[in-house]
mmCIF file of C-alpha atoms in Angstrom:
data_model
loop_
_atom_site.group_PDB
_atom_site.id
_atom_site.type_symbol
_atom_site.label_atom_id
_atom_site.label_comp_id
_atom_site.label_asym_id
_atom_site.label_seq_id
_atom_site.Cartn_x
_atom_site.Cartn_y
_atom_site.Cartn_z
ATOM 1 C CA UNK A 1 30.653 -67.728 100.763
ATOM 2 C CA UNK A 2 27.903 -68.382 102.974
ATOM 3 C CA UNK A 3 25.801 -70.515 100.727
ATOM 4 C CA UNK A 4 22.587 -70.488 102.750
ATOM 5 C CA UNK A 5 22.198 -66.694 102.165
ATOM 6 C CA UNK A 6 24.443 -65.791 99.512
ATOM 7 C CA UNK A 7 26.314 -63.386 101.748
ATOM 8 C CA UNK A 8 29.997 -63.024 100.958
ATOM 9 C CA UNK A 9 32.248 -63.575 104.123
ATOM 10 C CA UNK A 10 35.824 -62.074 103.860
ATOM 11 C CA UNK A 11 39.121 -62.800 105.231
ATOM 12 C CA UNK A 12 40.717 -60.743 107.951
ATOM 13 C CA UNK A 13 43.387 -59.586 105.526
ATOM 14 C CA UNK A 14 40.698 -57.961 103.419
ATOM 15 C CA UNK A 15 38.844 -56.460 106.217
ATOM 16 C CA UNK A 16 38.584 -52.641 107.250
ATOM 17 C CA UNK A 17 38.813 -51.663 111.052
ATOM 18 C CA UNK A 18 36.971 -51.068 113.360
ATOM 19 C CA UNK A 19 35.245 -54.497 113.988
ATOM 20 C CA UNK A 20 31.890 -55.060 115.405
ATOM 21 C CA UNK A 21 30.036 -58.223 116.914
ATOM 22 C CA UNK A 22 26.383 -58.675 116.308
ATOM 23 C CA UNK A 23 24.286 -60.956 118.490
ATOM 24 C CA UNK A 24 20.735 -62.157 116.965
ATOM 25 C CA UNK A 25 19.031 -63.650 119.968
ATOM 26 C CA UNK A 26 16.167 -66.073 119.079
ATOM 27 C CA UNK A 27 13.773 -68.187 121.057
ATOM 28 C CA UNK A 28 15.442 -71.497 119.770
ATOM 29 C CA UNK A 29 19.010 -70.254 118.417
ATOM 30 C CA UNK A 30 21.228 -67.431 118.786
ATOM 31 C CA UNK A 31 23.461 -66.284 115.834
ATOM 32 C CA UNK A 32 26.628 -64.394 116.333
ATOM 33 C CA UNK A 33 28.970 -62.872 113.882
ATOM 34 C CA UNK A 34 31.788 -60.324 113.210
ATOM 35 C CA UNK A 35 31.654 -57.774 110.707
ATOM 36 C CA UNK A 36 34.048 -54.978 109.557
ATOM 37 C CA UNK A 37 33.572 -51.353 109.070
ATOM 38 C CA UNK A 38 31.879 -51.660 105.596
ATOM 39 C CA UNK A 39 29.256 -54.399 106.891
ATOM 40 C CA UNK A 40 31.185 -57.574 105.580
ATOM 41 C CA UNK A 41 30.942 -60.506 107.850
ATOM 42 C CA UNK A 42 34.268 -62.375 108.679
ATOM 43 C CA UNK A 43 32.852 -65.185 110.787
ATOM 44 C CA UNK A 44 29.659 -66.374 112.410
ATOM 45 C CA UNK A 45 28.433 -69.125 114.600
ATOM 46 C CA UNK A 46 25.166 -70.441 115.992
ATOM 47 C CA UNK A 47 24.407 -71.626 119.430
ATOM 48 C CA UNK A 48 21.269 -72.912 121.121
ATOM 49 C CA UNK A 49 19.538 -70.497 123.225
ATOM 50 C CA UNK A 50 18.346 -72.923 125.759
ATOM 51 C CA UNK A 51 15.883 -70.190 126.997
ATOM 52 C CA UNK A 52 14.463 -72.589 129.646
ATOM 53 C CA UNK A 53 17.834 -72.444 131.550
ATOM 54 C CA UNK A 54 17.104 -68.898 132.130
ATOM 55 C CA UNK A 55 18.546 -65.568 130.790
ATOM 56 C CA UNK A 56 21.802 -65.514 132.937
ATOM 57 C CA UNK A 57 23.010 -68.931 131.587
ATOM 58 C CA UNK A 58 22.074 -67.940 128.063
ATOM 59 C CA UNK A 59 23.837 -64.619 128.367
ATOM 60 C CA UNK A 60 26.843 -66.084 129.726
ATOM 61 C CA UNK A 61 27.017 -68.597 126.892
ATOM 62 C CA UNK A 62 26.590 -65.643 124.449
ATOM 63 C CA UNK A 63 29.537 -63.945 125.928
ATOM 64 C CA UNK A 64 31.559 -67.258 125.347
ATOM 65 C CA UNK A 65 30.506 -67.368 121.877
ATOM 66 C CA UNK A 66 31.386 -63.665 121.187
ATOM 67 C CA UNK A 67 34.952 -64.745 122.397
ATOM 68 C CA UNK A 68 34.998 -67.767 120.164
ATOM 69 C CA UNK A 69 33.581 -65.913 116.989
ATOM 70 C CA UNK A 70 36.220 -63.166 117.429
ATOM 71 C CA UNK A 71 39.031 -65.785 117.494
ATOM 72 C CA UNK A 72 37.484 -67.475 114.523
ATOM 73 C CA UNK A 73 37.551 -64.249 112.598
ATOM 74 C CA UNK A 74 41.204 -63.949 113.377
ATOM 75 C CA UNK A 75 40.803 -61.103 115.868
ATOM 76 C CA UNK A 76 41.205 -60.347 119.493
ATOM 77 C CA UNK A 77 38.705 -58.940 121.721
ATOM 78 C CA UNK A 78 40.459 -55.583 122.123
ATOM 79 C CA UNK A 79 39.935 -55.140 118.448
ATOM 80 C CA UNK A 80 36.117 -55.088 118.742
ATOM 81 C CA UNK A 81 34.738 -51.516 119.182
ATOM 82 C CA UNK A 82 31.422 -52.392 120.441
ATOM 83 C CA UNK A 83 28.696 -55.272 120.396
ATOM 84 C CA UNK A 84 25.144 -55.006 119.000
ATOM 85 C CA UNK A 85 22.286 -57.295 120.461
ATOM 86 C CA UNK A 86 19.073 -57.773 118.528
ATOM 87 C CA UNK A 87 16.332 -59.392 120.687
ATOM 88 C CA UNK A 88 12.715 -60.500 120.310
ATOM 89 C CA UNK A 89 9.988 -59.517 122.738
ATOM 90 C CA UNK A 90 8.714 -56.432 124.498
ATOM 91 C CA UNK A 91 11.756 -54.367 125.672
ATOM 92 C CA UNK A 92 12.730 -51.052 127.312
ATOM 93 C CA UNK A 93 15.602 -50.027 124.750
ATOM 94 C CA UNK A 94 16.911 -46.960 126.863
ATOM 95 C CA UNK A 95 17.284 -49.030 129.941
ATOM 96 C CA UNK A 96 18.502 -52.034 128.117
ATOM 97 C CA UNK A 97 15.757 -54.292 129.607
ATOM 98 C CA UNK A 98 13.610 -57.227 128.334
ATOM 99 C CA UNK A 99 10.198 -56.703 129.757
ATOM 100 C CA UNK A 100 8.005 -59.631 128.974
ATOM 101 C CA UNK A 101 9.362 -61.661 125.934
ATOM 102 C CA UNK A 102 6.835 -64.167 124.685
ATOM 103 C CA UNK A 103 9.287 -66.660 123.172
ATOM 104 C CA UNK A 104 11.614 -66.451 126.205
ATOM 105 C CA UNK A 105 9.514 -67.372 129.223
ATOM 106 C CA UNK A 106 10.917 -66.377 132.594
ATOM 107 C CA UNK A 107 13.190 -63.691 131.239
ATOM 108 C CA UNK A 108 10.903 -60.944 132.410
ATOM 109 C CA UNK A 109 12.476 -57.580 133.412
ATOM 110 C CA UNK A 110 16.116 -58.783 132.751
ATOM 111 C CA UNK A 111 18.758 -56.211 132.120
ATOM 112 C CA UNK A 112 20.145 -58.164 129.130
ATOM 113 C CA UNK A 113 22.147 -55.212 127.689
ATOM 114 C CA UNK A 114 24.393 -54.708 130.794
ATOM 115 C CA UNK A 115 24.753 -58.481 131.598
ATOM 116 C CA UNK A 116 25.983 -59.051 128.076
ATOM 117 C CA UNK A 117 28.397 -56.302 128.317
ATOM 118 C CA UNK A 118 29.628 -58.032 131.509
ATOM 119 C CA UNK A 119 30.115 -61.291 129.760
ATOM 120 C CA UNK A 120 31.904 -59.567 126.929
ATOM 121 C CA UNK A 121 34.818 -58.061 128.884
ATOM 122 C CA UNK A 122 32.987 -54.831 129.440
ATOM 123 C CA UNK A 123 32.587 -53.937 125.873
ATOM 124 C CA UNK A 124 29.618 -51.449 125.279
ATOM 125 C CA UNK A 125 26.517 -52.973 123.837
ATOM 126 C CA UNK A 126 23.826 -51.408 121.551
ATOM 127 C CA UNK A 127 20.443 -52.905 122.051
ATOM 128 C CA UNK A 128 17.544 -53.064 119.523
ATOM 129 C CA UNK A 129 14.493 -55.124 118.479
ATOM 130 C CA UNK A 130 15.347 -58.309 116.441
ATOM 131 C CA UNK A 131 13.361 -57.146 113.475
ATOM 132 C CA UNK A 132 14.745 -53.727 113.540
ATOM 133 C CA UNK A 133 18.208 -55.296 113.579
ATOM 134 C CA UNK A 134 17.445 -57.181 110.379
ATOM 135 C CA UNK A 135 15.992 -54.173 108.929
ATOM 136 C CA UNK A 136 19.289 -52.232 109.564
ATOM 137 C CA UNK A 137 21.237 -55.004 107.882
ATOM 138 C CA UNK A 138 19.250 -54.938 104.846
ATOM 139 C CA UNK A 139 19.542 -51.070 104.753
ATOM 140 C CA UNK A 140 22.995 -51.176 105.268
ATOM 141 C CA UNK A 141 24.359 -54.009 103.111
ATOM 142 C CA UNK A 142 21.344 -55.817 101.861
ATOM 143 C CA UNK A 143 18.551 -55.230 99.275
ATOM 144 C CA UNK A 144 18.057 -51.694 100.980
ATOM 145 C CA UNK A 145 21.414 -50.577 100.279
ATOM 146 C CA UNK A 146 21.406 -47.079 98.707
ATOM 147 C CA UNK A 147 18.012 -46.362 100.107
ATOM 148 C CA UNK A 148 17.506 -43.610 102.483
ATOM 149 C CA UNK A 149 14.376 -45.378 104.179
ATOM 150 C CA UNK A 150 12.901 -48.780 104.145
ATOM 151 C CA UNK A 151 10.390 -51.184 105.808
ATOM 152 C CA UNK A 152 11.104 -54.737 106.476
ATOM 153 C CA UNK A 153 8.691 -57.248 107.309
ATOM 154 C CA UNK A 154 9.668 -60.574 108.527
ATOM 155 C CA UNK A 155 7.228 -63.398 107.951
ATOM 156 C CA UNK A 156 7.544 -66.268 110.359
ATOM 157 C CA UNK A 157 5.351 -67.422 113.351
ATOM 158 C CA UNK A 158 4.597 -63.857 113.696
ATOM 159 C CA UNK A 159 5.180 -60.895 111.581
ATOM 160 C CA UNK A 160 8.123 -58.740 112.816
ATOM 161 C CA UNK A 161 8.893 -55.298 111.301
ATOM 162 C CA UNK A 162 11.781 -52.837 111.373
ATOM 163 C CA UNK A 163 11.709 -49.073 109.974
ATOM 164 C CA UNK A 164 14.829 -47.479 109.052
ATOM 165 C CA UNK A 165 14.969 -43.803 108.066
ATOM 166 C CA UNK A 166 18.633 -42.565 107.534
ATOM 167 C CA UNK A 167 20.571 -44.079 110.160
ATOM 168 C CA UNK A 168 17.597 -44.204 112.618
ATOM 169 C CA UNK A 169 15.603 -47.076 113.523
ATOM 170 C CA UNK A 170 12.039 -46.123 114.534
ATOM 171 C CA UNK A 171 11.940 -47.478 118.087
ATOM 172 C CA UNK A 172 9.234 -45.226 119.476
ATOM 173 C CA UNK A 173 8.772 -43.440 122.880
ATOM 174 C CA UNK A 174 8.041 -46.854 124.619
ATOM 175 C CA UNK A 175 10.339 -49.144 122.586
ATOM 176 C CA UNK A 176 7.257 -50.353 120.673
ATOM 177 C CA UNK A 177 7.777 -48.737 117.397
ATOM 178 C CA UNK A 178 7.325 -50.587 114.112
ATOM 179 C CA UNK A 179 5.067 -53.319 115.536
ATOM 180 C CA UNK A 180 3.433 -53.352 112.173
ATOM 181 C CA UNK A 181 2.435 -56.963 112.487
ATOM 182 C CA UNK A 182 -0.174 -55.538 114.546
ATOM 183 C CA UNK A 183 -1.753 -52.915 112.404
ATOM 184 C CA UNK A 184 -5.428 -53.414 111.693
ATOM 185 C CA UNK A 185 -6.423 -54.972 108.286
ATOM 186 C CA UNK A 186 -9.881 -55.939 109.451
ATOM 187 C CA UNK A 187 -11.936 -53.824 111.916
ATOM 188 C CA UNK A 188 -14.846 -56.196 112.001
ATOM 189 C CA UNK A 189 -15.970 -57.479 115.453
ATOM 190 C CA UNK A 190 -15.539 -61.065 114.238
ATOM 191 C CA UNK A 191 -12.161 -60.625 112.640
ATOM 192 C CA UNK A 192 -9.489 -63.308 113.188
ATOM 193 C CA UNK A 193 -7.741 -63.213 116.580
ATOM 194 C CA UNK A 194 -3.986 -62.307 116.660
ATOM 195 C CA UNK A 195 -1.629 -64.129 118.917
ATOM 196 C CA UNK A 196 -1.401 -60.842 120.898
ATOM 197 C CA UNK A 197 -5.044 -61.197 121.906
ATOM 198 C CA UNK A 198 -6.544 -58.667 119.697
ATOM 199 C CA UNK A 199 -8.687 -59.090 116.471
ATOM 200 C CA UNK A 200 -7.988 -58.014 112.957
ATOM 201 C CA UNK A 201 -4.204 -57.509 112.959
ATOM 202 C CA UNK A 202 -2.001 -58.162 109.945
ATOM 203 C CA UNK A 203 -0.362 -61.172 111.917
ATOM 204 C CA UNK A 204 -3.705 -62.685 112.279
ATOM 205 C CA UNK A 205 -4.006 -63.168 108.545
ATOM 206 C CA UNK A 206 -0.544 -63.294 106.981
ATOM 207 C CA UNK A 207 1.890 -64.955 109.445
ATOM 208 C CA UNK A 208 3.027 -68.714 109.207
ATOM 209 C CA UNK A 209 0.580 -69.330 112.013
ATOM 210 C CA UNK A 210 -2.333 -67.648 110.029
ATOM 211 C CA UNK A 211 -1.454 -69.595 106.932
ATOM 212 C CA UNK A 212 -1.741 -72.903 108.880
ATOM 213 C CA UNK A 213 -4.922 -71.847 110.593
ATOM 214 C CA UNK A 214 -6.695 -70.688 107.317
ATOM 215 C CA UNK A 215 -5.450 -73.896 105.515
ATOM 216 C CA UNK A 216 -6.758 -76.107 108.346
ATOM 217 C CA UNK A 217 -10.131 -74.586 108.204
ATOM 218 C CA UNK A 218 -10.448 -75.216 104.570
ATOM 219 C CA UNK A 219 -9.332 -78.872 104.922
ATOM 220 C CA UNK A 220 -11.760 -79.425 107.764
ATOM 221 C CA UNK A 221 -14.538 -77.964 105.386
ATOM 222 C CA UNK A 222 -13.502 -80.732 103.229
ATOM 223 C CA UNK A 223 -12.249 -78.336 100.290
ATOM 224 C CA UNK A 224 -10.376 -80.726 97.810
ATOM 225 C CA UNK A 225 -6.758 -80.733 98.124
ATOM 226 C CA UNK A 226 -3.563 -82.912 97.728
ATOM 227 C CA UNK A 227 -2.788 -81.714 101.129
ATOM 228 C CA UNK A 228 -5.498 -84.218 102.500
ATOM 229 C CA UNK A 229 -3.104 -87.119 101.306
ATOM 230 C CA UNK A 230 -0.012 -85.711 102.890
ATOM 231 C CA UNK A 231 -1.838 -85.322 106.334
ATOM 232 C CA UNK A 232 -3.227 -88.764 106.128
ATOM 233 C CA UNK A 233 0.334 -89.992 105.757
ATOM 234 C CA UNK A 234 1.040 -88.302 109.073
ATOM 235 C CA UNK A 235 2.980 -85.173 107.721
ATOM 236 C CA UNK A 236 2.436 -82.089 109.865
ATOM 237 C CA UNK A 237 0.774 -79.114 108.067
ATOM 238 C CA UNK A 238 3.257 -76.226 107.637
ATOM 239 C CA UNK A 239 3.651 -73.251 105.167
ATOM 240 C CA UNK A 240 6.356 -75.268 103.475
ATOM 241 C CA UNK A 241 3.998 -78.034 102.603
ATOM 242 C CA UNK A 242 1.449 -75.506 101.317
ATOM 243 C CA UNK A 243 4.153 -74.047 99.254
ATOM 244 C CA UNK A 244 5.290 -77.436 97.916
ATOM 245 C CA UNK A 245 1.748 -78.284 96.976
ATOM 246 C CA UNK A 246 1.075 -74.954 95.372
ATOM 247 C CA UNK A 247 4.058 -75.383 93.033
ATOM 248 C CA UNK A 248 2.489 -78.670 91.900
ATOM 249 C CA UNK A 249 -0.546 -76.881 91.065
ATOM 250 C CA UNK A 250 -2.947 -77.786 93.995
ATOM 251 C CA UNK A 251 -5.635 -75.094 93.829
ATOM 252 C CA UNK A 252 -6.399 -74.727 97.625
ATOM 253 C CA UNK A 253 -2.721 -74.378 98.259
ATOM 254 C CA UNK A 254 -2.209 -71.735 95.609
ATOM 255 C CA UNK A 255 -5.412 -70.012 97.027
ATOM 256 C CA UNK A 256 -3.887 -69.879 100.477
ATOM 257 C CA UNK A 257 -0.555 -68.391 99.211
ATOM 258 C CA UNK A 258 -2.269 -65.599 97.077
ATOM 259 C CA UNK A 259 -4.646 -64.826 99.811
ATOM 260 C CA UNK A 260 -1.646 -64.264 101.917
ATOM 261 C CA UNK A 261 -0.239 -61.850 99.255
ATOM 262 C CA UNK A 262 -3.583 -59.913 99.462
ATOM 263 C CA UNK A 263 -3.493 -59.477 103.108
ATOM 264 C CA UNK A 264 0.144 -58.409 103.142
ATOM 265 C CA UNK A 265 -0.668 -55.848 100.346
ATOM 266 C CA UNK A 266 -3.254 -54.154 102.565
ATOM 267 C CA UNK A 267 -0.885 -53.781 105.258
ATOM 268 C CA UNK A 268 1.764 -52.575 103.010
ATOM 269 C CA UNK A 269 -0.404 -49.961 101.491
ATOM 270 C CA UNK A 270 -0.951 -48.496 104.936
ATOM 271 C CA UNK A 271 2.751 -48.458 105.717
ATOM 272 C CA UNK A 272 3.480 -46.781 102.451
ATOM 273 C CA UNK A 273 0.984 -44.133 103.001
ATOM 274 C CA UNK A 274 2.445 -43.569 106.498
ATOM 275 C CA UNK A 275 6.032 -43.662 106.069
ATOM 276 C CA UNK A 276 6.537 -43.110 102.091
ATOM 277 C CA UNK A 277 9.848 -45.036 102.299
ATOM 278 C CA UNK A 278 12.154 -46.053 99.200
ATOM 279 C CA UNK A 279 11.296 -49.585 99.529
ATOM 280 C CA UNK A 280 9.400 -52.217 101.474
ATOM 281 C CA UNK A 281 11.261 -55.655 101.910
ATOM 282 C CA UNK A 282 10.007 -59.082 102.767
ATOM 283 C CA UNK A 283 12.060 -61.613 104.651
ATOM 284 C CA UNK A 284 11.788 -64.219 107.202
ATOM 285 C CA UNK A 285 11.209 -67.935 106.919
ATOM 286 C CA UNK A 286 8.005 -67.630 104.844
ATOM 287 C CA UNK A 287 8.793 -66.092 101.451
ATOM 288 C CA UNK A 288 7.521 -69.156 99.365
ATOM 289 C CA UNK A 289 10.779 -69.845 97.989
ATOM 290 C CA UNK A 290 11.642 -66.039 97.151
ATOM 291 C CA UNK A 291 13.339 -65.114 94.135
ATOM 292 C CA UNK A 292 14.589 -68.736 93.614
ATOM 293 C CA UNK A 293 11.017 -70.221 93.029
ATOM 294 C CA UNK A 294 8.328 -69.498 90.524
ATOM 295 C CA UNK A 295 5.774 -69.435 93.236
ATOM 296 C CA UNK A 296 7.872 -66.862 95.235
ATOM 297 C CA UNK A 297 8.224 -64.759 92.342
ATOM 298 C CA UNK A 298 4.370 -64.927 91.669
ATOM 299 C CA UNK A 299 3.664 -64.327 95.321
ATOM 300 C CA UNK A 300 5.803 -61.194 95.165
ATOM 301 C CA UNK A 301 4.243 -59.929 92.006
ATOM 302 C CA UNK A 302 0.770 -60.386 93.461
ATOM 303 C CA UNK A 303 1.812 -58.340 96.507
ATOM 304 C CA UNK A 304 3.229 -55.776 94.122
ATOM 305 C CA UNK A 305 -0.059 -55.544 92.012
ATOM 306 C CA UNK A 306 -2.329 -55.682 95.038
ATOM 307 C CA UNK A 307 -0.313 -52.763 96.772
ATOM 308 C CA UNK A 308 0.033 -50.530 93.677
ATOM 309 C CA UNK A 309 -3.839 -50.509 93.034
ATOM 310 C CA UNK A 310 -4.341 -49.214 96.511
ATOM 311 C CA UNK A 311 -1.815 -46.299 97.103
ATOM 312 C CA UNK A 312 -1.118 -42.960 95.304
ATOM 313 C CA UNK A 313 0.073 -43.242 91.565
ATOM 314 C CA UNK A 314 3.457 -41.541 92.480
ATOM 315 C CA UNK A 315 3.970 -44.020 95.255
ATOM 316 C CA UNK A 316 3.045 -47.034 93.071
ATOM 317 C CA UNK A 317 5.534 -45.889 90.501
ATOM 318 C CA UNK A 318 8.449 -45.317 92.807
ATOM 319 C CA UNK A 319 8.227 -47.440 95.771
ATOM 320 C CA UNK A 320 10.331 -50.724 95.712
ATOM 321 C CA UNK A 321 8.679 -53.880 96.813
ATOM 322 C CA UNK A 322 11.211 -56.809 97.029
ATOM 323 C CA UNK A 323 12.547 -59.774 99.013
ATOM 324 C CA UNK A 324 15.320 -59.027 101.488
ATOM 325 C CA UNK A 325 18.723 -60.361 100.464
ATOM 326 C CA UNK A 326 20.633 -61.324 103.778
ATOM 327 C CA UNK A 327 18.654 -64.243 104.925
ATOM 328 C CA UNK A 328 19.519 -65.561 108.294
ATOM 329 C CA UNK A 329 22.589 -63.428 108.452
ATOM 330 C CA UNK A 330 20.463 -60.121 108.519
ATOM 331 C CA UNK A 331 20.069 -59.960 112.358
ATOM 332 C CA UNK A 332 23.696 -60.148 113.412
ATOM 333 C CA UNK A 333 24.844 -57.991 110.690
ATOM 334 C CA UNK A 334 22.163 -55.269 111.600
ATOM 335 C CA UNK A 335 22.819 -55.479 115.212
ATOM 336 C CA UNK A 336 26.590 -55.016 114.560
ATOM 337 C CA UNK A 337 25.563 -51.997 112.212
ATOM 338 C CA UNK A 338 23.704 -50.512 114.974
ATOM 339 C CA UNK A 339 26.629 -50.865 117.286
ATOM 340 C CA UNK A 340 28.734 -49.226 114.638
ATOM 341 C CA UNK A 341 26.207 -46.234 114.379
ATOM 342 C CA UNK A 342 26.514 -45.815 118.421
ATOM 343 C CA UNK A 343 30.308 -46.021 118.170
ATOM 344 C CA UNK A 344 30.559 -43.474 115.561
ATOM 345 C CA UNK A 345 28.030 -41.032 117.467
ATOM 346 C CA UNK A 346 30.119 -41.473 120.685
ATOM 347 C CA UNK A 347 33.577 -41.118 119.070
ATOM 348 C CA UNK A 348 32.715 -38.531 116.478
ATOM 349 C CA UNK A 349 34.019 -40.819 113.778
#
């Protein structure tokens, strides 16, 4: 059992072939795992990305880690049907290229798909946006299991998104599909700036960066809060600190959390009216404790209430809004799942 996420890892003897490897590339760490044909993980490892050393060094070490995790799973490389790679940043998916990834400075115009294949003994590699990979993981074996369609919003430094309909990830004509952190929720000329350089985007209001910015503005305006004392002690302001003080009843912290729910609901209402999915899932590092916390459950219920009052009644009644289930394993499981889809399409399996 993976205790950090609740995902059940299985033994090689209980697994069903064929097998797939998923690689979840991040700006700081890269998680790599092996799953079987039913989406059950056998083993996983995490390695530092060390992006500053450049893409070729990182991808070489990814290849070494793939071989290591395959051994850890009790398999041999020839038993792996295909590798899936989920990556952040702007990309050209058909060409397997990273274009200009913000969190991977110096990795511009890098043919990452084919280079990873080279370091994985020539295995074919499926390439996908990292949030789309996480969305596919939730669709395949997570909170979206049994859905035909879903939207996953990953709440962190920014807001990532994946949209899955059937076995199809909505990647778009220019590999920029599902950039839903950048839907506009405030069209005013003085709306908040997003990290992308545009105003009024969902990410500018509801990401972890936005939570810190909105909280700091309130504190600088001398709004009473227990956060002042923690900052005086030299602690660094973070959504986790806001959540901890909200759980203790601090009025400002609770206001920040529930304002975040309000902004997310505006974006989610737009997505529901656009896509009409079975469900919208919330994942990432900033779920304020998720189902395991009274604050997280109240945060989710506020999002549900705010969303329902903004959408058509039939959608309010039928659309599920919930937390994602796979935690940090979603990315590699989903990347492996996309590799599985490509494998079955090519082989007719």
